Coordinates of C-alpha atoms (C1' of nucleotides) in Angstrom, one line a residue:
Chain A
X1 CA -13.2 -61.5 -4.7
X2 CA -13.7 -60.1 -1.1
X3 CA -17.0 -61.1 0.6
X4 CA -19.5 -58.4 0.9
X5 CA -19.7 -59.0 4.4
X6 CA -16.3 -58.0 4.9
X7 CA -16.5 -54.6 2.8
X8 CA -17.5 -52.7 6.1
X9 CA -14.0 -53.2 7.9
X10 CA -12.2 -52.5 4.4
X11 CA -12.7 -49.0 5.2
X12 CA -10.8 -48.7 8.5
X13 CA -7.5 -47.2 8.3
X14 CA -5.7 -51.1 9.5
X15 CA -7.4 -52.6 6.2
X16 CA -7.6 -48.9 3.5
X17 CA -4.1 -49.5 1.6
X18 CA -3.6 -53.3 1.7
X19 CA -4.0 -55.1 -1.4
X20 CA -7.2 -56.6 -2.2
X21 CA -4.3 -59.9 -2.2
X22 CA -3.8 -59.3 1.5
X23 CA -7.4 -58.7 2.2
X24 CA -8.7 -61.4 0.7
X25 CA -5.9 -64.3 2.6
X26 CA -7.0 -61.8 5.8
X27 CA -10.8 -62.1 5.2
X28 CA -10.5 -66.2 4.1
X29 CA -10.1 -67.5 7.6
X30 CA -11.9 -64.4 9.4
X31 CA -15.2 -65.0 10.7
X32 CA -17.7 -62.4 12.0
X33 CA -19.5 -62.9 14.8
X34 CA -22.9 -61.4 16.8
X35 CA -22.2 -61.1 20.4
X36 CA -25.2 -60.3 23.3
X37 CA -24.4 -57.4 26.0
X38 CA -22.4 -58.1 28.8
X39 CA -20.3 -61.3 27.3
X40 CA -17.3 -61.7 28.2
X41 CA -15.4 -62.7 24.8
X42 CA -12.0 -62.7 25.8
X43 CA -10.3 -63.3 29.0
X44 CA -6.9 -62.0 29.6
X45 CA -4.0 -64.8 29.9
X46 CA -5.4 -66.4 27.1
X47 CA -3.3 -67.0 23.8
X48 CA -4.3 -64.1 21.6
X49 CA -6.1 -66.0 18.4
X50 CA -7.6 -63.7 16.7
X51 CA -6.7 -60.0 15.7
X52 CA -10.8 -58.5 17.2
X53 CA -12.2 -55.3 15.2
X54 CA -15.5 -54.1 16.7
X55 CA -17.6 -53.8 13.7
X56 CA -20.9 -52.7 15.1
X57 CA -22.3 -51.7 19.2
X58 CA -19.7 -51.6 22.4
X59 CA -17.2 -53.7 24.1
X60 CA -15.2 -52.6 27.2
X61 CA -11.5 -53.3 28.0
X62 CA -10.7 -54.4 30.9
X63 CA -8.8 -56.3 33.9
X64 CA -8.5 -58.1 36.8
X65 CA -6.2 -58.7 39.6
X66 CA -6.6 -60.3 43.1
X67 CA -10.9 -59.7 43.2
X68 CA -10.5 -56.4 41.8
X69 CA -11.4 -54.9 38.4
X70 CA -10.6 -52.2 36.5
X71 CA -11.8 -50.3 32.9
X72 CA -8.7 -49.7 30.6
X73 CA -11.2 -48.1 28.0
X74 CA -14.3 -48.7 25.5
X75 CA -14.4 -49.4 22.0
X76 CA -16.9 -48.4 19.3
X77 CA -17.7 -48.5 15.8
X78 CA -14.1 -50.0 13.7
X79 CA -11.8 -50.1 16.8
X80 CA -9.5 -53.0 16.6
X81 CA -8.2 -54.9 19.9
X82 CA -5.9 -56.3 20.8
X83 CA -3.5 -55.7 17.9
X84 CA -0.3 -56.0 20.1
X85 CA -0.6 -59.2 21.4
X86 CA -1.6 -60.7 18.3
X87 CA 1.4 -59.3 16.3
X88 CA 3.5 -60.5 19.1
X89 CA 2.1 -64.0 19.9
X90 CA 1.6 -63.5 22.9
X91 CA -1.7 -64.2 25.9
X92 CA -4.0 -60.7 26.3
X93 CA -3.5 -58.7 28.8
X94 CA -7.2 -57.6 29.1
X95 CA -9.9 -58.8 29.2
X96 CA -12.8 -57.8 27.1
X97 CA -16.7 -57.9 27.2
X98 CA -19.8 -56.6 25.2
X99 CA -21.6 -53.9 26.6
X100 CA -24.0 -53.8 23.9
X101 CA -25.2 -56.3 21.2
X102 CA -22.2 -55.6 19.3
X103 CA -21.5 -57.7 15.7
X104 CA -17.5 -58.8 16.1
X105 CA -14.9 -59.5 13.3
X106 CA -12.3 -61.9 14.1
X107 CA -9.5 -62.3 11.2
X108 CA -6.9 -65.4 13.1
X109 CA -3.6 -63.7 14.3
X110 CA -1.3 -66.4 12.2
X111 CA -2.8 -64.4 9.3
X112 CA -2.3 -61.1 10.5
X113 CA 1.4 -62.2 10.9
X114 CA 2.0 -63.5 7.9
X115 CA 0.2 -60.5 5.7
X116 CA 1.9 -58.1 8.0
X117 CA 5.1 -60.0 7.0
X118 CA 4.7 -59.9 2.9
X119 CA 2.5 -56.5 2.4
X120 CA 4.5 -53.4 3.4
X121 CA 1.4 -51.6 3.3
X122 CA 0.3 -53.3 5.8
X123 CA 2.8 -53.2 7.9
X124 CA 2.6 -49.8 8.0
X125 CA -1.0 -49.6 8.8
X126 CA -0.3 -51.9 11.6
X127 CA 2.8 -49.2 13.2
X128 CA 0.3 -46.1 12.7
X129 CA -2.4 -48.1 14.6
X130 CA 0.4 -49.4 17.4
X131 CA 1.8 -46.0 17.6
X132 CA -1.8 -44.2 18.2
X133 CA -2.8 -46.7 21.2
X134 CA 0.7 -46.6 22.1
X135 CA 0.2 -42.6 22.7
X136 CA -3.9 -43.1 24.1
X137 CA -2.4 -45.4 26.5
X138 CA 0.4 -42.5 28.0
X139 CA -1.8 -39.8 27.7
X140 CA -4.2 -42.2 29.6
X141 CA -1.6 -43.0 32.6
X142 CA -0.3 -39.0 32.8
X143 CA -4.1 -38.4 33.4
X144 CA -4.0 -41.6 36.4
X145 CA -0.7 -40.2 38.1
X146 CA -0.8 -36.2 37.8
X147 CA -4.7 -35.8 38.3
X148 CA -6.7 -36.0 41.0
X149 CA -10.0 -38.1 40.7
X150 CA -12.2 -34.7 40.4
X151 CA -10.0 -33.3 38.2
X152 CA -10.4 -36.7 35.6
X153 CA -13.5 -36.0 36.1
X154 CA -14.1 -32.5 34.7
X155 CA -11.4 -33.8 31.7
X156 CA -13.3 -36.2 31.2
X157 CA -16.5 -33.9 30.4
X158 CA -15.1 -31.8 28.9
X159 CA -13.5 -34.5 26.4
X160 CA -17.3 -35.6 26.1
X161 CA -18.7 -32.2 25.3
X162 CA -15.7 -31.5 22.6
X163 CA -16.3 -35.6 20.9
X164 CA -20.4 -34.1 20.9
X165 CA -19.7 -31.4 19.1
X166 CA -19.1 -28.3 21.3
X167 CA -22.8 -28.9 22.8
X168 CA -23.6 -28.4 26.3
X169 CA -25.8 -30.7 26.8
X170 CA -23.7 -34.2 27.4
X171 CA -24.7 -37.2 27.2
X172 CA -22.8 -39.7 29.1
X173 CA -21.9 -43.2 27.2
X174 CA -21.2 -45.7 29.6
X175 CA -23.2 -46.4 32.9
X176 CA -21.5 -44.4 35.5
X177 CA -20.0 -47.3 37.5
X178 CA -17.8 -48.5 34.7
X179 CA -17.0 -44.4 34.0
X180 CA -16.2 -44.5 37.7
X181 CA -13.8 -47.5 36.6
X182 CA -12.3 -46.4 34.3
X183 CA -11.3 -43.2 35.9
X184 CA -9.7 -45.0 38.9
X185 CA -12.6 -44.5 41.4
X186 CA -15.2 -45.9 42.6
X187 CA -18.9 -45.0 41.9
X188 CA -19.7 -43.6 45.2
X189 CA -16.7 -41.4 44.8
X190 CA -18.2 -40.3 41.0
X191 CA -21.7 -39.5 42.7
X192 CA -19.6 -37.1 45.2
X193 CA -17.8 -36.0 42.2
X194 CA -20.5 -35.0 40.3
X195 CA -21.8 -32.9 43.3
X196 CA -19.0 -31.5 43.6
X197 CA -18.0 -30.0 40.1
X198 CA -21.8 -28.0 40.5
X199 CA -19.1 -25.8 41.9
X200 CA -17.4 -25.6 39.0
X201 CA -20.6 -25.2 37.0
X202 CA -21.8 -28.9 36.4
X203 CA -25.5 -29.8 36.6
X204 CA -25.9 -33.7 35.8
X205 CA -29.4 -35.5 35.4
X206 CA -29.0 -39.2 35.1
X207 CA -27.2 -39.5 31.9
X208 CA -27.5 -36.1 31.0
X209 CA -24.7 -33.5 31.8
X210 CA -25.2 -29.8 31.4
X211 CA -22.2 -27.6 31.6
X212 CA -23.3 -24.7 32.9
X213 CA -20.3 -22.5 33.1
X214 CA -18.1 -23.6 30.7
X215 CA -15.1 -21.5 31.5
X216 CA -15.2 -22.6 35.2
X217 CA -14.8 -25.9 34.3
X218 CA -12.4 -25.3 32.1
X219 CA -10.7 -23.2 34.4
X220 CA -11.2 -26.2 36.4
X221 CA -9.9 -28.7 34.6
X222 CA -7.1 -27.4 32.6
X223 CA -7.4 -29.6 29.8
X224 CA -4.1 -29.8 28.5
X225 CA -3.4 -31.3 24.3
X226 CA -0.9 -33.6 25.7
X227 CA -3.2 -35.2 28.1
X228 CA -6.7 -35.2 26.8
Chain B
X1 CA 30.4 -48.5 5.3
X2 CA 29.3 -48.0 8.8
X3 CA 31.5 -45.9 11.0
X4 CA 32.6 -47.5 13.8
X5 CA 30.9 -45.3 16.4
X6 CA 27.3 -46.6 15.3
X7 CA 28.6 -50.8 15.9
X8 CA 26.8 -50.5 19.0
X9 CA 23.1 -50.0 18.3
X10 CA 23.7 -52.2 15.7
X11 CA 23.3 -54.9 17.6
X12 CA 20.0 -53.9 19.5
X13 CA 16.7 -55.8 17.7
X14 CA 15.7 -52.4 16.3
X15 CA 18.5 -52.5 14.0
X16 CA 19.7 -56.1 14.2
X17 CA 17.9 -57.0 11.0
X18 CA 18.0 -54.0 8.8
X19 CA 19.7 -53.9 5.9
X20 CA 23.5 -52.4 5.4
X21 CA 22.1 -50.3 3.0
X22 CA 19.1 -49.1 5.4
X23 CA 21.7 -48.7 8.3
X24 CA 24.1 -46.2 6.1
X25 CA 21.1 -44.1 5.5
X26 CA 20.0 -44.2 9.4
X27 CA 22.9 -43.2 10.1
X28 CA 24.0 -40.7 7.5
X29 CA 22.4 -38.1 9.6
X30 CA 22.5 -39.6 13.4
X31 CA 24.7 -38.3 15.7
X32 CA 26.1 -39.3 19.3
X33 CA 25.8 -36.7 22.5
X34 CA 27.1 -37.1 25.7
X35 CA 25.1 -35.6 28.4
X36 CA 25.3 -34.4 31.9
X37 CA 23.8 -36.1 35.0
X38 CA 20.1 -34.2 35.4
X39 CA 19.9 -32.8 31.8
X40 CA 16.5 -32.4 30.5
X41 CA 17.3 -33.5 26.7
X42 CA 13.3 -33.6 25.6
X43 CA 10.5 -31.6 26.7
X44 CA 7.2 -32.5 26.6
X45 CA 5.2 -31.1 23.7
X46 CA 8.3 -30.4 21.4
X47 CA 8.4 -32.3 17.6
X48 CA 10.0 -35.2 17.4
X49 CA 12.9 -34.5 15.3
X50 CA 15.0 -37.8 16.4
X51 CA 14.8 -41.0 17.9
X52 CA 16.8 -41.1 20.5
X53 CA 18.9 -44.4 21.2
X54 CA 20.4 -44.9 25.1
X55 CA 23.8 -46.1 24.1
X56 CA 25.0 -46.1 27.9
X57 CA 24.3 -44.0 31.1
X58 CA 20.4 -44.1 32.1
X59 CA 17.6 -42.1 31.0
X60 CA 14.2 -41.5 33.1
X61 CA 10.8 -40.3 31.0
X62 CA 8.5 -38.5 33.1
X63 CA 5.7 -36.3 32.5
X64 CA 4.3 -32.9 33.8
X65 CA 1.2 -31.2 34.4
X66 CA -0.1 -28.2 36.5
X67 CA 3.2 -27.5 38.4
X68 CA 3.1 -31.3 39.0
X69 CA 5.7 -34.4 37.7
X70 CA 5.8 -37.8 37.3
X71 CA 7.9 -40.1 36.5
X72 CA 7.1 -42.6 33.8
X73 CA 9.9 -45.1 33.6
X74 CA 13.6 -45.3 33.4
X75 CA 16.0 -46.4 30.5
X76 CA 19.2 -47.9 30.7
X77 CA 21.6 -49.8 27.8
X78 CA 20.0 -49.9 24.4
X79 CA 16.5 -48.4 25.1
X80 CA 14.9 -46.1 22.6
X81 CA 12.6 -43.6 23.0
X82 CA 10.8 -42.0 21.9
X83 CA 9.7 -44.6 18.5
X84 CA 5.7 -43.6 18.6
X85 CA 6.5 -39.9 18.5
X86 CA 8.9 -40.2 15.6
X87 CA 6.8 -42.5 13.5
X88 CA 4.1 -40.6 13.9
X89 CA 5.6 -37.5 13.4
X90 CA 3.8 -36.0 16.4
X91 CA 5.2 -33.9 19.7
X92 CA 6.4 -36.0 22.7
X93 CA 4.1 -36.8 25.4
X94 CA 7.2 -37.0 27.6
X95 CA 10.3 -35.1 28.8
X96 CA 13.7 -37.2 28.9
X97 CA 16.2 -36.2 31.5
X98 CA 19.5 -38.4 32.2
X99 CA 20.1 -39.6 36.0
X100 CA 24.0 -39.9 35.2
X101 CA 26.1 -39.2 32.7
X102 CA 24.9 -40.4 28.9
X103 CA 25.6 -41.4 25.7
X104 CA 22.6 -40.9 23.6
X105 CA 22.3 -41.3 19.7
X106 CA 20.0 -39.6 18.3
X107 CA 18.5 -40.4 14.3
X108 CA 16.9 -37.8 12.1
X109 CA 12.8 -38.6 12.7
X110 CA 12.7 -38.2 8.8
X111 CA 15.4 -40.9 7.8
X112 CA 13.7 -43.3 10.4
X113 CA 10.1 -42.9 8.5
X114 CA 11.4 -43.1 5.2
X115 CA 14.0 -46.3 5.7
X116 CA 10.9 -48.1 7.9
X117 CA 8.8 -47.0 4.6
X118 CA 11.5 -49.0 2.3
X119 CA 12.7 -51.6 4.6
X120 CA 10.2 -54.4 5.5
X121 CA 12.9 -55.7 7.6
X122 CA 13.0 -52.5 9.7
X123 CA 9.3 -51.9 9.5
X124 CA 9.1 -55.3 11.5
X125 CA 11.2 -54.5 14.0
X126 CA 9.6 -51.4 14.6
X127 CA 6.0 -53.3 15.2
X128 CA 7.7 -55.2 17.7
X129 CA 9.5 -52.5 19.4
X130 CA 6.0 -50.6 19.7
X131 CA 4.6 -54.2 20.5
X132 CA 7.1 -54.6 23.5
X133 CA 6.4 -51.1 24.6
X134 CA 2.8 -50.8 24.4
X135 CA 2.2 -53.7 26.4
X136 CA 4.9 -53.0 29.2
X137 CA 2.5 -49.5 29.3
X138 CA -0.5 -52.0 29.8
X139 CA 1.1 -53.7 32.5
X140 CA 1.9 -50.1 33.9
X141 CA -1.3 -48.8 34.3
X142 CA -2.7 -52.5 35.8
X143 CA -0.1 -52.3 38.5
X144 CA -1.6 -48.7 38.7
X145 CA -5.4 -49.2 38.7
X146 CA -5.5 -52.4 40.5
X147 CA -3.1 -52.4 43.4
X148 CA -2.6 -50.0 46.9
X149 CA 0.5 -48.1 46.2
X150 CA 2.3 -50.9 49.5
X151 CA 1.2 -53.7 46.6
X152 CA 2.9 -51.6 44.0
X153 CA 5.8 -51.5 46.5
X154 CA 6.2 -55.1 46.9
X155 CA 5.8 -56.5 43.9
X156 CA 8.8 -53.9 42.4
X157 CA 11.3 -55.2 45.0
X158 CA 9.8 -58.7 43.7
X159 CA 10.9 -57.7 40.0
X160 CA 14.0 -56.5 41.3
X161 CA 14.7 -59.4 43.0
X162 CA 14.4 -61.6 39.7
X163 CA 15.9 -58.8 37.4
X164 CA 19.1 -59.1 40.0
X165 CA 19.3 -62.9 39.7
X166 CA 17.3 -63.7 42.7
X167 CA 19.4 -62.4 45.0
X168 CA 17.4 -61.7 48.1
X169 CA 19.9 -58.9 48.6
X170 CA 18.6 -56.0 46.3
X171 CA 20.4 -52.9 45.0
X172 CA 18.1 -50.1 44.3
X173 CA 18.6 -48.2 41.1
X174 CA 17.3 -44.9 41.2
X175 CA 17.0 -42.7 43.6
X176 CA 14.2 -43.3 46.0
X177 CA 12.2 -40.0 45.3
X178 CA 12.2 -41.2 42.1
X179 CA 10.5 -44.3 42.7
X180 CA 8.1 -43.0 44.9
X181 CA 7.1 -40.8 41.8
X182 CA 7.6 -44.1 39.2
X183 CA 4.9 -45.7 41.7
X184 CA 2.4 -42.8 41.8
X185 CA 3.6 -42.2 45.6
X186 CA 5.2 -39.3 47.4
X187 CA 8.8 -39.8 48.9
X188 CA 7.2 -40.0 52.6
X189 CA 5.0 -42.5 51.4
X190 CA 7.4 -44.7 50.1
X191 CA 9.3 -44.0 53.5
X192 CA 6.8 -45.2 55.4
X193 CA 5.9 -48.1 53.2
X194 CA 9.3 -49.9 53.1
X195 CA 8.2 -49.7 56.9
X196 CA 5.4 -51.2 56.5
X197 CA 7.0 -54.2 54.6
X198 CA 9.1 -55.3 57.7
X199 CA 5.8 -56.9 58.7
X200 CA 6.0 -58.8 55.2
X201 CA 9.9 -60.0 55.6
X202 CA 11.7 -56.6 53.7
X203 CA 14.4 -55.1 55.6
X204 CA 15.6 -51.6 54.3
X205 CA 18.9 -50.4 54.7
X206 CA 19.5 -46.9 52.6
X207 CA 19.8 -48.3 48.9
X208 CA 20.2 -52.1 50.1
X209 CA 17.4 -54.1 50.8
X210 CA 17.1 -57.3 52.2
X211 CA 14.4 -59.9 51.7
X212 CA 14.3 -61.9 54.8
X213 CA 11.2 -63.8 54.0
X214 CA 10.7 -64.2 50.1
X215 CA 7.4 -66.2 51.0
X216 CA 5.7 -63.8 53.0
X217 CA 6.9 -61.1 50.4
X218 CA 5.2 -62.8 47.6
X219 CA 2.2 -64.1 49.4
X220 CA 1.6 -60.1 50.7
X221 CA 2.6 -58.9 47.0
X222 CA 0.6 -61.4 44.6
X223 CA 2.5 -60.9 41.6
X224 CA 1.4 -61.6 38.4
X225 CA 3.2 -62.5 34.9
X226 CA 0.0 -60.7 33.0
X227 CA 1.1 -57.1 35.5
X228 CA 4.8 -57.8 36.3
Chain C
dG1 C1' -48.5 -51.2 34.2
dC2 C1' -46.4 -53.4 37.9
dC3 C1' -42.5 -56.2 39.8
dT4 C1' -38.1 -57.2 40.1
dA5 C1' -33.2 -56.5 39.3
dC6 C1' -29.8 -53.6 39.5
dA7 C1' -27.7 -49.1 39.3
dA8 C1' -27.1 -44.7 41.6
dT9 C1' -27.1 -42.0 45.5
dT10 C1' -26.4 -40.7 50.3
dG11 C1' -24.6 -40.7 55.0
dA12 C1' -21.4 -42.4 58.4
dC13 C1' -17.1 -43.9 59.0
dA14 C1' -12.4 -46.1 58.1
dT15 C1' -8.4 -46.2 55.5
dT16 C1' -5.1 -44.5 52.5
dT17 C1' -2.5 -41.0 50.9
dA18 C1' -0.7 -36.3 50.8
dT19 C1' 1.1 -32.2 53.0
dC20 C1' 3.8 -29.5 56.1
dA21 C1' 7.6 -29.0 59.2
dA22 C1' 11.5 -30.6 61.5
dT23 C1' 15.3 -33.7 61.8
dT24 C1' 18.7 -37.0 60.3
dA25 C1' 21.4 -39.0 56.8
dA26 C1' 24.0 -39.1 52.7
dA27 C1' 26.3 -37.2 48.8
dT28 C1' 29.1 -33.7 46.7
dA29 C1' 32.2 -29.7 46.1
dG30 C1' 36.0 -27.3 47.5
Chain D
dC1 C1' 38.3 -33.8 55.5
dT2 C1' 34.9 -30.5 56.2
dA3 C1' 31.2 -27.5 54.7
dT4 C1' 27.2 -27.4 52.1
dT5 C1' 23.6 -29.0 49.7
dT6 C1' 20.3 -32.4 48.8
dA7 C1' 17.8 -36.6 49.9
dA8 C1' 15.5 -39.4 53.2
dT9 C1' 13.0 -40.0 57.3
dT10 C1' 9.8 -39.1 61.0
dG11 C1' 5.8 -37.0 63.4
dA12 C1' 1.6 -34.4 63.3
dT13 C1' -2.2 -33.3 60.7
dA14 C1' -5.2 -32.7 56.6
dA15 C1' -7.3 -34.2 52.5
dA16 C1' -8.7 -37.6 49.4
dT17 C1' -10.6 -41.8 48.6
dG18 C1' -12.7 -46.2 49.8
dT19 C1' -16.0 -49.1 52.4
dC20 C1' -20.3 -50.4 54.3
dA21 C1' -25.1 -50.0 54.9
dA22 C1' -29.4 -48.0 53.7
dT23 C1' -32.3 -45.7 50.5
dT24 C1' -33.8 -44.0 46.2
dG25 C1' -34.1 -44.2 41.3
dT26 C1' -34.4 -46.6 36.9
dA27 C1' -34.8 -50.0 33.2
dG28 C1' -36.4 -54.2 31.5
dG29 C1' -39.3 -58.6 31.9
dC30 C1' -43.6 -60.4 32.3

DNA sequence: GCCTACAATTGACATTTATCAATTAAATAG
DNA sequence: CTATTTAATTGATAAATGTCAATTGTAGGC
């Protein structure tokens, strides 16, 4: 008998094939939990606990070093984080905070071992998910190390405008300075940016972005299916 | 019965636990190349019809875009690559060239799906593999994002100096153009910052380099067991 | 609705990094 | 061993990116 509560996550593809045996010694010890914005819920270093699946609102990736700060990425609706360092026992290597009132399940990582280890299901849920942020991540860096910042940039709307269905009329996410993070720049550089890519037919408005020339930005940007 | 020429990988902990049965089938199909210094053996964007196994020589991933490379990382004794691609049955996101002279073994994609579908065993040393290289990705793109390229500089003659037994005289690997491209620099960049590390106790002679003040090294290079 | 916080933008400037060209050093083939 | 090719270095300069300070814009609390 699986709680209600935990039917929502039950649909993601990490929990779809296991057994309702597995799921239920997952779900026994899990706890969900309601999180304000801007809360920092894990700190990286620490020992990872708990397996994290974002069941509702926002929470941001991210890390530190030497004063500095930097966005790895943002999570949504049934994103899991951080599977790898629960599997392997060992501390985060991000950190991660709320952007949004965001609802949180938490499912202990000696569970998540020990299902992974008895329910090959499971297990195989657990290398598709690995494999796919193994891949994000890569196609992630070849974006740091053969892009320039503009160039991220125009990727990165154009990414947007494909994710909002072909429209042209973008709306951006995530407050611009932690965009400006999280493509390796900072958010005076972004403003500039943004001026900039007018040239390539780019008209933004707060949190609105109109892409007025598609093919120049394309043209632009050269998305490319191994990258973006 | 395993023929002889496969003993090797046997012994590496993607295979160490599998099963004889699992290992025939692996196997069955795989077969040993020797390369070439400087032969591309993967190219980007190509399916993954093997996972490739570095049985001896050394191997460097790197990526390309717009008339532009990078390299990604380098691969030496028992590394595989590319495990994400394979299970996933996807194109790579990375080329593979050797640097010298290789023995590569290379397993039908298909045979490694199904025997990581049958062999729990298997399956779990494939989580850990993708575990292990996931995370040293993570650390990758922290030492990316977070440091000035002379940081990034420092703190890999740091790791070299532990990887070499903490000898403070250091024997670079690869070429140096190649690690100027491994730390998102150009060649004359990475010229001029081994320059600018005199200041912090690095003396550079060719390949060899000395560390002539391991404190002042460390205290410039601030490195960190969640980055390095 | 107004005040207050904070985010975003802009300009001036500094720093970092890349590019181009020339030279020197090192590795390799014959 | 020498000739030839390729890698590494150096100097001069350009471009990209970051920093600091000031201003404008925006969203949320009261």
């Amino acid at each position: 008998m699986v709680p209600q509560r935990f039917e929502i996550i039950r649909g993601t593809p990490l929990f779809a094939d296991v057994s309702d045996e597995s799921f239920e010694i997952l779900t026994r010890g899990a706890y969900i939990q309601n999180f304000p914005p801007n809360m920092e819920m894990i700190t990286e270093g620490e020992p990872a606990d708990f397996l994290h699946i974002v069941e509702n609102g926002c929470v941001e990736l991210f890390c530190q070093w030497s004063g500095r700060e930097s966005s790895i990425t943002t999570l949504y609706h049934n994103s899991t984080f951080i599977l790898a360092a629960t599997i392997k026992n060992r501390p985060y290597l991000m950190s991660a905070r709320t952007l949004q009132k965001s609802r949180v399940v938490m499912i202990p990582s000696e569970d998540v071992r020990s299902v992974f280890g008895a329910d090959p299901d499971f297990a195989i849920a657990i290398v598709d998910e690995l494999s796919r942020c193994y891949r994000a991540t890569i196609r992630n860096m070849k974006n740091l190390k053969l892009r320039t910042s503009l160039e991220r940039l125009g990727n990165y709307i154009l990414k947007l405008h494909r994710r909002q269905g072909n429209t042209l009329t973008i709306e951006l996410p995530i407050e611009k300075r932690r965009l400006a993070s999280y493509l390796g720049m900072t958010p005076e550089n972004l403003s500039r940016g943004l001026n900039s890519l007018k040239a390539h037919g780019v008209e933004v408005q707060g949190q609105q972005i109109l892409i007025e020339d598609l093919e120049a930005l394309t043209k632009f940007a050269k998305p490319d299916y191994l990258i973006d």
